[in-house]
Amino acid sequence: MINANGIRVLEIDLNKQKIKAHNRKDLLAYLGGVGVATKLLDEYIMPEKDALDGDQPIVFAIGPMETIFPVVTKVVAMFRSPLTGELGESYAGLRLGLAMRFTGYDAIVVKGKATKPTYLVITADGVEFKNAEPLWGLTVEETGRILRRRETGSGLRSCIRIGRAGEKLISFAGVNVDTYRHFGRLGLGAVFGSKNLKAMVVKGEEGLAITDKKEYQRVYKEIYQRVVETEVMDKYHGLGTAVNVLPLNAMNGLPTKNMQAGSFAGAEEISGEAFAKHSLVRKLACSGCPIGCIHIAQVRRQFGDHYEYYTTPISYDHELVFALGSFLGIDNRDELLELIEKTELYGLDSISTGVLLGWLTEAFEKQLVREEMIGCRPAFGNASVYKEIIDRLVAMDSDFYRDLARGTWYAAAKYGGCDFAMCLGGHEMAGYHTGHAFIFGQAVGARHSHLDNAGYSIDQKLQGWDPEQVVDKIINEEIERNILNSLVICLFARNVYDRRTVVSALRAIGLDWNEESLGELGKKVFRLKRDLKEKLGYRLENIYFPQRYFETKSFTGFVEEAKIKQLMDIYKSRYYTV
């Protein structure tokens, strides 16, 4: 039976260079993944201290089905976000889930601050604390290349690391996972940097004992066939999420030029179809997934006079195409890929970077910030200027750039332009403008993310205005996603893993859950996140909705401020009754 003796937790103290291993039977009630990680974060976090205080914890967790069933490939990271000051929750795939599974640990808690730049090598036998001073200041790519050469375990290991953005404590720095995936959005890279933690190499060879192999194989085959032999997940392998660009553009749901518009004249040039035809060279899958949703393009650059070229592989998806493409008025694929590459090498979150640049461009147009502050003249469509700004952002060579490094909302609050700073709860928006449910859902979601409750999808399915239904769907979807995320199932497979399927899979590996107990788990995690957020200072009534959301027509028409208020009032009445 998987997890029969409890959840295995590895606690790492960077300051003391000590580790402890715990078997926590009490955590079995939280199943795994985000349930376990939220409970551990609640135990270790210090609400009175800043997000970048070295004493703050980072929690990584997998679920009991990790890599045992198709598309169960993710790892969740939980922390206090330096961007919002609230709950930090991020997911990444590729080999990290497999590597954690093979170490025998279900969760890893990293606390304290190393006395000098350090990287960790985590195995089933223990943890090595290694000197990362030679790696400090290197790009994400350079760091990964060196770690792969120095450390054993090729094929089984995972190398996660930060770039200069994390070292410089930029509030929206991410953590790169095996080159093409990330713990993004809410600033985990800065938390790594605050701990002098450059990287972690995770590897192991621990086996798994499945008692009822016949039942396991039956359930596995059933799920596998739904994944690969139906159309449920077809789009993710085909064009990937960049398939969304043209439909959203056609329905006026693609945020363009700092969301001054909902459609982009250059959308055809940066669509999933155009990338596939002209730039796509490879598709890659996370360990344990048969889909291959990671789409990798290449940029060709000349380095000699006699037709000498080298190529650089760069992954892309809808959110990156939106944030560094339509949102900035960039319609050249190579220029867009070069912007993605620059954020990747520095270890910046690409979405937050793009939204920040969009606000900065409009703030410059409206003369809220001046050329002498920026050092150049940002303009929609000018990729070379945006690359220059990104360089200066990471260099943090002035007070102005140090302010930008704290995120879009912080900068807008200081310099003006809050009503066109496209954030909710201090978190930069995602690549949709579909209507009331999307805006409301990102505002009230546990981490202020479109992935908390899929409001963008609710908008597209609603028929008529029913605020009670919208609130119910937002809450219920967040509860369902808490279930999936406690197993750390990739959300691309959310239509494969309904509750019946999850119950069958869990029972096949000896875990006795039913649909009702899963529902109660989802609600319990919802309440735990809610209470933890409030410890960190979150208040529903403090959420501000920038006017731009109401000024730009969406897929469902103009979003009405009065209707958003109506949704908020209904939500407040139900928030504490879940």
XYZ file of C-alpha atoms in Angstrom:
578
model
C 0.000 0.000 0.000
C 1.320 3.444 -0.955
C 1.816 5.751 2.060
C 0.682 3.000 4.433
C 2.908 4.226 7.269
C 2.206 7.912 6.844
C 3.415 10.853 4.805
C 7.220 10.902 4.700
C 8.477 14.438 5.272
C 12.101 15.522 4.858
C 12.950 18.679 6.805
C 16.073 20.565 5.684
C 17.622 23.328 7.798
C 19.929 25.389 5.587
C 21.421 27.387 8.433
C 22.387 24.392 10.565
C 22.964 22.058 7.600
C 20.862 19.461 9.380
C 18.030 17.244 8.204
C 15.225 15.346 9.894
C 12.865 12.748 8.463
C 9.357 12.314 9.826
C 6.583 9.805 9.225
C 3.377 11.787 9.690
C 0.309 9.557 9.923
C -1.830 12.579 10.759
C -1.128 13.991 7.297
C -2.778 11.015 5.583
C -6.071 12.845 6.101
C -4.780 15.493 3.664
C -3.969 12.844 1.010
C -0.896 14.567 -0.472
C 0.052 17.401 -2.784
C -1.541 20.731 -1.980
C -3.442 19.308 0.985
C -0.281 18.152 2.736
C 1.739 21.166 1.571
C -0.815 23.680 2.870
C -0.952 21.925 6.239
C 2.846 21.898 6.512
C 3.103 25.531 5.425
C 0.584 26.453 8.099
C 2.748 24.685 10.692
C 6.073 26.221 9.659
C 5.185 29.696 8.396
C 5.874 32.824 10.438
C 3.052 35.279 9.631
C 4.753 38.105 11.501
C 7.847 37.925 9.270
C 8.401 39.176 5.725
C 8.097 36.762 2.820
C 11.848 37.072 2.177
C 12.904 36.478 5.755
C 15.272 33.512 5.750
C 13.208 31.761 8.412
C 10.206 31.367 6.124
C 9.670 27.815 4.817
C 9.315 26.360 1.356
C 7.260 23.175 1.092
C 7.362 20.775 -1.860
C 4.909 17.873 -2.048
C 3.762 15.086 -4.351
C 0.693 12.855 -4.131
C 0.203 9.107 -3.672
C -0.515 8.583 -7.392
C 2.602 10.467 -8.530
C 3.951 8.968 -11.797
C 2.037 5.738 -11.050
C -0.840 6.809 -13.296
C -0.780 8.771 -16.563
C -0.460 12.577 -16.368
C 0.006 12.550 -12.575
C 3.270 14.397 -12.948
C 3.327 17.611 -10.949
C 4.944 18.846 -7.740
C 3.402 21.650 -5.706
C 5.506 24.304 -3.981
C 3.966 26.344 -1.145
C 5.509 29.470 0.393
C 4.712 33.043 1.340
C 4.667 35.107 -1.831
C 6.964 38.155 -1.930
C 4.802 39.506 -4.770
C 1.445 39.555 -2.962
C 2.493 38.945 0.648
C -0.102 36.191 0.690
C -0.258 32.526 -0.216
C 2.350 31.309 -2.679
C 1.316 28.186 -4.574
C 2.979 26.965 -7.752
C 3.197 23.738 -9.771
C 5.881 22.239 -11.995
C 6.440 18.978 -13.825
C 9.113 17.371 -16.033
C 11.284 15.035 -13.883
C 10.890 16.538 -10.408
C 7.842 14.474 -9.439
C 9.537 11.265 -10.559
C 12.744 12.183 -8.742
C 10.910 12.963 -5.500
C 8.986 9.698 -5.773
C 12.246 7.766 -6.118
C 13.747 9.423 -3.028
C 10.904 7.955 -0.989
C 9.785 11.344 0.335
C 6.273 12.696 -0.091
C 7.146 16.209 1.062
C 10.266 18.332 1.526
C 10.379 21.336 3.853
C 13.269 23.780 3.380
C 13.790 26.312 6.162
C 16.495 28.692 7.357
C 19.105 30.609 5.377
C 22.459 29.248 4.257
C 25.507 31.228 5.354
C 26.764 31.321 1.740
C 25.380 30.412 -1.693
C 24.470 26.738 -1.547
C 22.905 24.026 -3.638
C 21.381 20.825 -2.311
C 21.697 17.270 -3.550
C 18.762 15.285 -2.170
C 18.712 11.483 -2.334
C 17.084 8.637 -0.440
C 20.257 8.453 1.666
C 20.298 12.068 2.792
C 21.169 15.601 1.723
C 24.490 17.108 0.662
C 24.998 20.847 1.181
C 27.317 22.024 -1.609
C 29.055 25.299 -2.349
C 27.207 27.337 -4.991
C 29.438 30.416 -4.907
C 30.862 29.609 -8.387
C 27.270 29.362 -9.678
C 26.074 32.659 -8.194
C 25.438 35.166 -10.950
C 25.096 32.550 -13.688
C 22.031 32.217 -15.886
C 19.489 29.459 -15.493
C 20.921 27.708 -18.556
C 24.549 27.927 -17.405
C 23.650 26.681 -13.932
C 21.726 23.719 -15.304
C 24.531 22.746 -17.661
C 27.107 22.739 -14.854
C 24.878 20.795 -12.462
C 24.209 18.121 -15.076
C 27.954 17.704 -15.590
C 28.820 17.621 -11.891
C 26.047 15.452 -10.495
C 25.233 11.828 -11.241
C 21.813 10.329 -11.903
C 21.180 11.235 -15.527
C 17.660 10.223 -16.538
C 16.381 10.019 -12.969
C 17.467 13.324 -11.465
C 15.814 16.698 -11.538
C 17.771 19.975 -11.481
C 15.844 23.007 -10.274
C 17.568 26.382 -10.036
C 17.256 30.147 -10.041
C 18.869 32.815 -12.190
C 19.998 36.337 -11.378
C 16.405 37.504 -10.862
C 16.035 35.186 -7.889
C 19.445 36.129 -6.525
C 18.460 39.812 -6.729
C 15.179 39.029 -4.884
C 12.921 40.259 -7.675
C 9.413 39.627 -6.394
C 8.273 37.700 -9.473
C 11.387 35.565 -9.995
C 10.652 31.908 -10.651
C 12.445 28.595 -10.231
C 13.402 26.723 -13.378
C 12.693 22.987 -13.409
C 14.684 20.865 -15.853
C 15.007 23.706 -18.394
C 11.490 23.731 -19.835
C 9.189 23.904 -16.774
C 8.937 26.335 -13.873
C 7.599 27.154 -10.465
C 6.354 30.494 -11.712
C 4.203 33.507 -10.975
C 4.396 34.263 -7.244
C 8.112 34.693 -6.576
C 9.492 31.359 -5.376
C 12.795 32.277 -7.056
C 13.146 35.283 -4.756
C 12.450 33.054 -1.749
C 15.266 30.762 -2.934
C 17.525 33.795 -3.260
C 16.620 35.010 0.222
C 17.905 31.685 1.538
C 21.141 31.739 -0.509
C 19.728 28.647 -2.200
C 20.830 28.514 -5.832
C 19.606 25.063 -6.797
C 18.395 21.623 -5.776
C 19.302 18.347 -7.446
C 16.836 15.603 -6.530
C 17.496 11.974 -7.414
C 16.732 8.495 -6.151
C 16.151 4.865 -7.033
C 13.632 3.770 -4.400
C 11.140 1.218 -5.712
C 7.383 1.089 -5.188
C 5.371 -1.859 -3.926
C 1.911 -2.192 -5.474
C 0.022 -5.051 -3.849
C -2.822 -5.686 -6.300
C -0.975 -5.491 -9.596
C -3.849 -6.907 -11.622
C -6.293 -4.225 -10.463
C -3.651 -1.539 -10.858
C -2.984 -2.576 -14.450
C -6.718 -2.625 -15.222
C -7.276 0.905 -13.910
C -4.066 2.180 -15.495
C -5.097 0.857 -18.909
C -8.552 2.427 -18.617
C -7.076 5.835 -17.796
C -4.338 5.542 -20.418
C -6.871 4.808 -23.134
C -8.922 7.876 -22.190
C -5.778 10.001 -22.324
C -4.384 8.845 -25.672
C -7.304 7.315 -27.585
C -9.950 10.008 -27.130
C -10.032 13.708 -27.985
C -10.054 14.811 -24.329
C -6.386 15.858 -24.361
C -5.745 16.036 -28.096
C -5.186 19.806 -28.288
C -2.358 19.720 -25.758
C -0.227 17.487 -27.976
C -1.249 19.074 -31.266
C -0.722 22.812 -31.121
C -0.487 23.024 -27.329
C -2.147 25.797 -25.376
C -1.088 28.278 -28.067
C -4.099 26.912 -29.954
C -6.084 29.373 -27.798
C -4.614 32.488 -29.419
C -6.798 32.688 -32.530
C -10.131 31.682 -30.933
C -9.629 34.167 -28.101
C -8.644 36.838 -30.582
C -11.760 36.168 -32.668
C -14.025 36.455 -29.624
C -12.368 39.646 -28.340
C -10.843 37.784 -25.402
C -7.087 38.216 -26.055
C -5.661 41.071 -23.920
C -3.769 43.396 -26.254
C -1.486 46.413 -25.639
C -1.977 46.507 -21.882
C -5.592 45.432 -22.455
C -6.520 48.545 -24.354
C -8.148 46.045 -26.720
C -9.372 42.449 -26.711
C -8.055 41.520 -30.137
C -4.676 41.871 -31.819
C -4.111 42.615 -35.497
C -0.923 40.526 -35.411
C -2.485 37.448 -33.810
C -2.106 35.294 -36.933
C 1.671 35.756 -36.847
C 2.024 34.591 -33.225
C -0.695 31.944 -33.226
C -0.183 28.315 -32.333
C -0.657 27.487 -35.995
C 2.065 29.909 -37.103
C 4.515 28.675 -34.477
C 3.846 25.065 -35.477
C 4.364 25.806 -39.164
C 7.461 27.974 -38.901
C 9.194 27.499 -35.535
C 8.257 24.238 -33.792
C 11.049 21.650 -33.696
C 10.221 19.350 -30.794
C 7.545 18.212 -28.354
C 8.463 17.054 -24.881
C 6.563 15.278 -22.098
C 6.898 15.261 -18.341
C 8.002 11.941 -16.815
C 4.940 9.726 -16.522
C 2.924 11.550 -19.184
C 2.197 10.222 -22.700
C 0.945 13.552 -24.085
C 3.960 15.718 -24.938
C 2.419 19.150 -24.387
C 5.702 21.076 -24.075
C 6.235 22.793 -27.416
C 9.771 23.868 -28.233
C 10.652 26.301 -30.988
C 14.059 27.409 -32.153
C 15.600 30.751 -32.952
C 18.375 30.735 -35.561
C 21.165 33.281 -35.190
C 24.087 33.998 -37.505
C 27.571 34.077 -35.978
C 29.820 34.052 -39.058
C 30.062 35.575 -42.508
C 29.812 32.309 -44.428
C 26.253 31.332 -43.516
C 27.251 30.132 -40.074
C 24.299 29.734 -37.704
C 23.513 28.358 -34.297
C 20.068 27.584 -32.935
C 18.550 28.090 -29.498
C 15.586 25.973 -28.294
C 12.871 27.955 -26.482
C 9.573 26.615 -25.127
C 6.382 28.576 -25.676
C 2.714 28.375 -24.706
C -0.399 30.543 -24.746
C 0.394 32.523 -21.605
C 3.848 33.496 -22.862
C 2.508 34.394 -26.300
C -0.090 36.607 -24.615
C 2.186 38.281 -22.059
C 5.180 38.999 -24.284
C 3.256 39.059 -27.557
C -0.219 40.556 -27.869
C -0.023 42.366 -24.525
C 3.051 44.237 -25.762
C 2.033 44.544 -29.399
C 4.768 42.143 -30.578
C 3.783 40.304 -33.774
C 7.172 38.943 -34.842
C 7.689 35.334 -33.741
C 11.472 35.496 -33.446
C 11.316 38.713 -31.436
C 8.700 37.138 -29.167
C 10.856 34.048 -28.669
C 13.853 36.244 -27.857
C 11.823 38.032 -25.174
C 10.788 34.665 -23.741
C 14.417 33.530 -23.817
C 15.607 36.624 -21.956
C 13.097 36.160 -19.143
C 13.973 32.451 -18.990
C 17.721 33.007 -18.676
C 17.275 35.540 -15.888
C 14.693 33.360 -14.158
C 11.890 35.919 -14.353
C 8.240 34.966 -14.540
C 7.336 35.756 -18.139
C 3.681 36.586 -17.484
C 4.377 39.062 -14.696
C 7.216 40.568 -16.734
C 4.953 41.136 -19.729
C 2.163 42.695 -17.677
C 4.688 44.961 -15.940
C 6.077 46.084 -19.306
C 2.551 46.759 -20.549
C 1.810 49.017 -17.580
C 5.193 50.749 -17.952
C 4.588 51.477 -21.637
C 1.221 53.076 -20.986
C 2.516 54.933 -17.924
C 5.232 56.392 -20.156
C 2.673 57.345 -22.802
C 0.627 59.107 -20.125
C 3.774 60.839 -18.768
C 3.505 59.238 -15.326
C 7.111 58.083 -15.731
C 9.808 59.841 -17.744
C 12.462 58.760 -20.219
C 15.274 59.714 -17.837
C 13.815 57.336 -15.228
C 13.518 54.419 -17.643
C 16.613 55.124 -19.712
C 14.729 54.584 -22.976
C 11.348 55.132 -24.610
C 9.135 52.031 -24.323
C 6.619 51.590 -27.129
C 4.191 48.817 -27.983
C 5.725 46.641 -30.673
C 9.346 47.564 -29.894
C 10.961 44.323 -28.708
C 14.513 45.688 -28.602
C 13.516 48.361 -26.080
C 11.715 45.778 -23.963
C 14.862 43.624 -23.888
C 16.856 46.637 -22.724
C 14.334 47.300 -19.943
C 14.465 43.662 -18.808
C 18.263 43.892 -18.566
C 18.015 47.006 -16.403
C 15.234 45.476 -14.325
C 17.498 42.586 -13.332
C 20.487 44.891 -12.850
C 18.285 46.985 -10.510
C 20.599 49.910 -11.172
C 18.289 52.680 -9.920
C 15.557 53.275 -7.379
C 13.028 53.207 -10.201
C 14.085 49.756 -11.358
C 14.196 48.530 -7.777
C 10.558 49.596 -7.534
C 9.694 47.787 -10.768
C 11.326 44.673 -9.316
C 8.584 44.573 -6.686
C 5.899 43.991 -9.294
C 3.306 45.838 -11.341
C 0.948 46.695 -8.505
C 3.689 48.096 -6.274
C 5.001 50.259 -9.120
C 1.540 51.532 -10.070
C 0.699 52.363 -6.465
C 3.867 54.461 -6.269
C 3.945 56.139 -9.691
C 0.279 56.119 -10.681
C -1.780 54.229 -13.195
C -3.469 51.727 -10.869
C -6.515 51.705 -13.122
C -4.500 50.284 -16.002
C -2.185 48.082 -13.898
C -3.637 44.734 -14.877
C -3.478 42.933 -11.548
C -5.935 41.403 -9.110
C -4.902 40.899 -5.513
C -1.454 42.204 -6.454
C -0.992 39.385 -8.994
C -0.608 40.101 -12.697
C -3.468 38.894 -14.912
C -3.485 35.814 -17.121
C -4.094 35.779 -20.868
C -7.864 35.993 -21.056
C -10.552 38.679 -21.118
C -13.680 36.572 -21.228
C -16.011 38.319 -18.804
C -17.188 38.620 -15.228
C -16.307 35.107 -14.012
C -12.662 35.367 -15.088
C -12.078 38.708 -13.360
C -14.041 37.746 -10.265
C -12.432 34.293 -10.114
C -8.867 35.587 -10.262
C -9.689 38.194 -7.617
C -11.033 35.706 -5.059
C -8.915 32.650 -5.926
C -6.605 31.349 -3.213
C -3.504 32.605 -5.054
C -5.295 35.135 -7.302
C -4.730 32.869 -10.295
C -6.974 31.928 -13.215
C -5.983 28.341 -12.390
C -7.657 28.474 -8.977
C -11.164 28.219 -10.391
C -11.148 28.581 -14.214
C -13.410 31.614 -14.400
C -12.414 32.019 -18.066
C -14.043 28.659 -18.817
C -17.162 29.495 -16.809
C -17.629 32.686 -18.845
C -17.640 30.712 -22.079
C -20.325 28.291 -20.860
C -22.727 30.667 -19.117
C -26.046 31.437 -20.757
C -27.494 34.637 -19.386
C -26.602 36.460 -16.183
C -27.017 34.371 -13.020
C -24.708 35.691 -10.258
C -25.665 32.927 -7.813
C -24.640 30.339 -10.389
C -21.349 32.119 -11.111
C -20.386 32.180 -7.426
C -21.396 28.539 -6.955
C -19.348 27.465 -9.970
C -16.288 29.439 -8.842
C -16.379 27.936 -5.336
C -17.148 24.398 -6.512
C -14.413 24.471 -9.155
C -11.848 25.590 -6.588
C -12.920 22.716 -4.333
C -12.593 20.216 -7.204
C -9.165 21.550 -8.099
C -8.071 21.161 -4.484
C -8.830 17.453 -4.895
C -6.853 17.158 -8.131
C -4.007 19.227 -6.706
C -3.850 17.066 -3.574
C -2.961 14.274 -5.988
C -0.929 16.755 -8.072
C -2.602 15.639 -11.263
C -1.791 17.881 -14.197
C -4.844 20.087 -14.663
C -4.727 19.427 -18.395
C -6.132 15.999 -17.415
C -8.959 17.418 -15.280
C -11.568 15.985 -17.667
C -9.982 12.543 -17.413
C -9.783 12.340 -13.627
C -13.344 12.774 -12.419
C -14.055 11.672 -8.848
C -15.073 8.157 -9.894
C -11.791 7.671 -11.740
C -9.766 9.095 -8.843
C -11.466 6.718 -6.400
C -10.714 3.727 -8.659
C -7.073 4.750 -9.003
C -6.602 5.288 -5.271
C -8.201 1.955 -4.401
C -5.992 0.201 -6.953
C -2.969 1.263 -4.891
C -4.586 0.433 -1.549
C -6.015 3.794 -0.455
C -9.646 3.709 0.628
C -11.251 6.986 -0.391
C -14.711 7.573 -1.829
C -16.306 10.430 -3.741
C -17.788 11.942 -0.601
C -14.524 11.878 1.359
C -12.730 13.466 -1.597
C -15.310 16.251 -1.587
C -14.754 16.832 2.118
C -11.000 16.975 1.489
C -11.494 19.648 -1.167
C -13.519 21.750 1.253
C -11.021 21.212 4.076
C -8.151 22.456 1.916
C -10.274 25.442 0.840
C -10.834 26.371 4.494
C -7.195 25.813 5.429
C -5.992 28.080 2.622
C -8.578 30.698 3.563
C -7.518 30.742 7.200
C -3.817 30.787 6.306
C -4.314 33.689 3.895
C -6.072 35.687 6.574
C -3.174 35.073 8.961
C -1.010 36.673 6.267
C -3.231 39.746 6.052
C -5.649 38.921 3.233
C -9.072 40.576 3.366
C -11.726 40.187 0.680
C -12.838 43.787 1.062
C -9.359 45.068 0.147
C -9.445 43.729 -3.420
C -9.307 46.518 -5.996
C -10.538 46.137 -9.564
C -8.676 48.388 -12.046
C -11.053 50.346 -14.279
C -9.457 48.953 -17.453
C -11.309 45.674 -16.833
C -14.570 47.586 -17.303
C -13.432 49.799 -20.182
C -12.342 47.130 -22.681
C -14.996 44.951 -24.275
C -14.622 41.239 -23.528
C -15.862 38.051 -25.181
C -19.175 38.404 -23.317
C -19.453 42.170 -23.715
C -18.417 44.917 -21.341
C -17.777 43.786 -17.769
C -19.966 45.812 -15.422
C -18.580 47.039 -12.127
C -21.996 46.702 -10.475
C -22.137 43.027 -11.434
C -18.652 42.395 -10.030
C -19.800 44.003 -6.772
C -22.858 41.747 -6.818
C -20.637 38.679 -7.200
C -18.372 39.859 -4.379
C -21.331 40.396 -2.039
C -22.690 36.907 -2.709
C -19.224 35.400 -2.328
C -18.675 37.121 1.031
C -21.870 35.535 2.340
C -20.621 32.051 1.375
C -16.878 32.346 1.910
C -17.010 31.273 5.546
C -19.646 28.557 5.103
C -17.672 26.203 2.828
